[in-house]
Amino acid sequence: QVQLVESGGGLVQPGGSLRLSCAASGSIFSINVMGWYRQAPGKERELVAAITSGGSTNYADNAKGRFTISRDNAKNTVYLQMNSLKPEDTAVYYCNADSRRAWFDRYRQIWGQGTLVTVSS
């Protein structure tokens, strides 16, 4: 079993910053793409940013220029640095990873439990 544990959420004022972390543990042979998604109340879950094992990144338009995704492959950990936060960034943020347990295994999508980010004055 592979588990993802997120941390770093909380309450922040508009214009502030937060750094989310997500560590993968368990039976891991390799992890391909890791990403962050978010879901606001009454809305669908959406991609925020993703990063491959080689470091290629992709961002949602509303995250470009404000958020930075990075990862430490040795620690199986992905980070999301969020700057210039806005009230509309308020959501539960979920970590996601495509991992496999052996070289002959298929990649499986794993989700974290989510961490709440609230941007409010």
XYZ file of C-alpha atoms in Angstrom:
121
model
C 0.000 0.000 0.000
C 1.118 3.537 -0.750
C 0.014 6.451 1.382
C 0.210 10.181 0.811
C 0.260 12.489 3.806
C -0.237 16.207 3.271
C 0.678 19.007 5.640
C 0.984 22.778 5.665
C -2.584 23.949 5.254
C -4.171 26.564 7.455
C -5.574 30.063 7.666
C -3.755 32.876 5.907
C -4.609 36.464 5.062
C -5.027 37.608 1.473
C -1.637 38.279 -0.055
C 0.037 35.805 2.258
C 1.915 32.595 1.564
C 1.697 28.944 2.485
C 3.792 25.917 1.646
C 2.125 22.540 1.323
C 4.026 19.281 1.592
C 3.040 15.755 0.614
C 5.112 12.713 1.486
C 4.551 9.296 -0.070
C 5.330 6.172 1.913
C 4.804 2.432 1.652
C 5.525 -0.009 -1.158
C 7.016 2.344 -3.722
C 9.141 1.257 -6.654
C 8.751 4.491 -8.568
C 6.525 7.536 -8.799
C 5.828 9.181 -12.121
C 3.691 12.305 -11.928
C 2.884 14.016 -8.638
C 0.392 16.805 -8.418
C -1.832 19.044 -6.377
C -5.556 19.368 -6.894
C -8.077 21.439 -4.996
C -11.785 21.383 -4.371
C -13.726 24.401 -3.171
C -17.193 24.074 -1.614
C -19.763 23.354 -4.285
C -17.174 23.005 -7.021
C -15.459 20.145 -8.797
C -11.944 19.068 -8.001
C -9.455 20.810 -10.268
C -5.792 20.488 -11.088
C -3.557 23.138 -9.564
C -0.109 21.943 -10.621
C 1.734 18.768 -11.554
C 5.339 17.705 -11.868
C 7.022 14.697 -13.480
C 9.904 12.747 -12.001
C 12.159 14.606 -14.421
C 10.995 18.001 -13.198
C 8.642 19.078 -15.977
C 5.799 21.137 -14.602
C 2.294 22.138 -15.566
C 0.108 24.760 -13.900
C -3.499 25.790 -14.026
C -3.901 29.290 -15.427
C -4.985 30.669 -12.049
C -1.830 29.280 -10.417
C 0.738 30.512 -12.912
C 3.049 33.163 -11.506
C 1.842 32.645 -7.933
C 2.345 28.947 -7.153
C 5.452 26.816 -7.563
C 5.473 23.032 -7.484
C 8.649 21.112 -6.708
C 9.622 17.634 -5.580
C 12.358 15.708 -3.862
C 12.530 12.329 -5.565
C 14.820 10.891 -2.891
C 12.190 11.664 -0.260
C 9.154 10.897 -2.467
C 7.854 14.302 -1.485
C 6.135 17.036 -3.450
C 5.718 20.651 -2.400
C 3.469 23.500 -3.389
C 4.642 27.009 -2.570
C 1.670 29.357 -2.757
C 2.244 33.116 -2.793
C -0.077 36.095 -3.226
C -2.981 34.019 -1.995
C -6.520 35.160 -2.735
C -9.823 34.330 -1.051
C -10.765 32.309 -4.136
C -7.831 29.992 -3.403
C -9.755 28.725 -0.383
C -10.250 24.983 -0.831
C -9.225 21.547 0.308
C -5.948 20.743 -1.412
C -5.272 17.139 -2.347
C -2.000 15.506 -3.229
C -1.964 12.967 -6.052
C 0.677 10.547 -7.265
C 1.043 7.916 -9.976
C 3.047 5.181 -8.312
C 3.897 1.541 -8.861
C 5.106 -1.115 -6.448
C 7.409 -3.005 -8.831
C 8.950 -2.607 -12.284
C 6.348 -4.942 -13.747
C 3.403 -3.298 -11.966
C 1.125 -0.743 -13.566
C 0.970 2.810 -12.296
C -1.891 3.501 -9.893
C -3.326 6.849 -8.843
C -3.072 7.528 -5.137
C -4.768 10.396 -3.300
C -3.991 12.050 -0.007
C -6.610 12.896 2.580
C -6.530 16.607 1.815
C -5.500 19.695 3.717
C -7.662 22.784 4.120
C -6.388 26.156 2.976
C -8.450 29.159 4.025
C -7.608 32.618 2.724
C -9.460 35.231 4.707
C -8.921 38.449 6.592
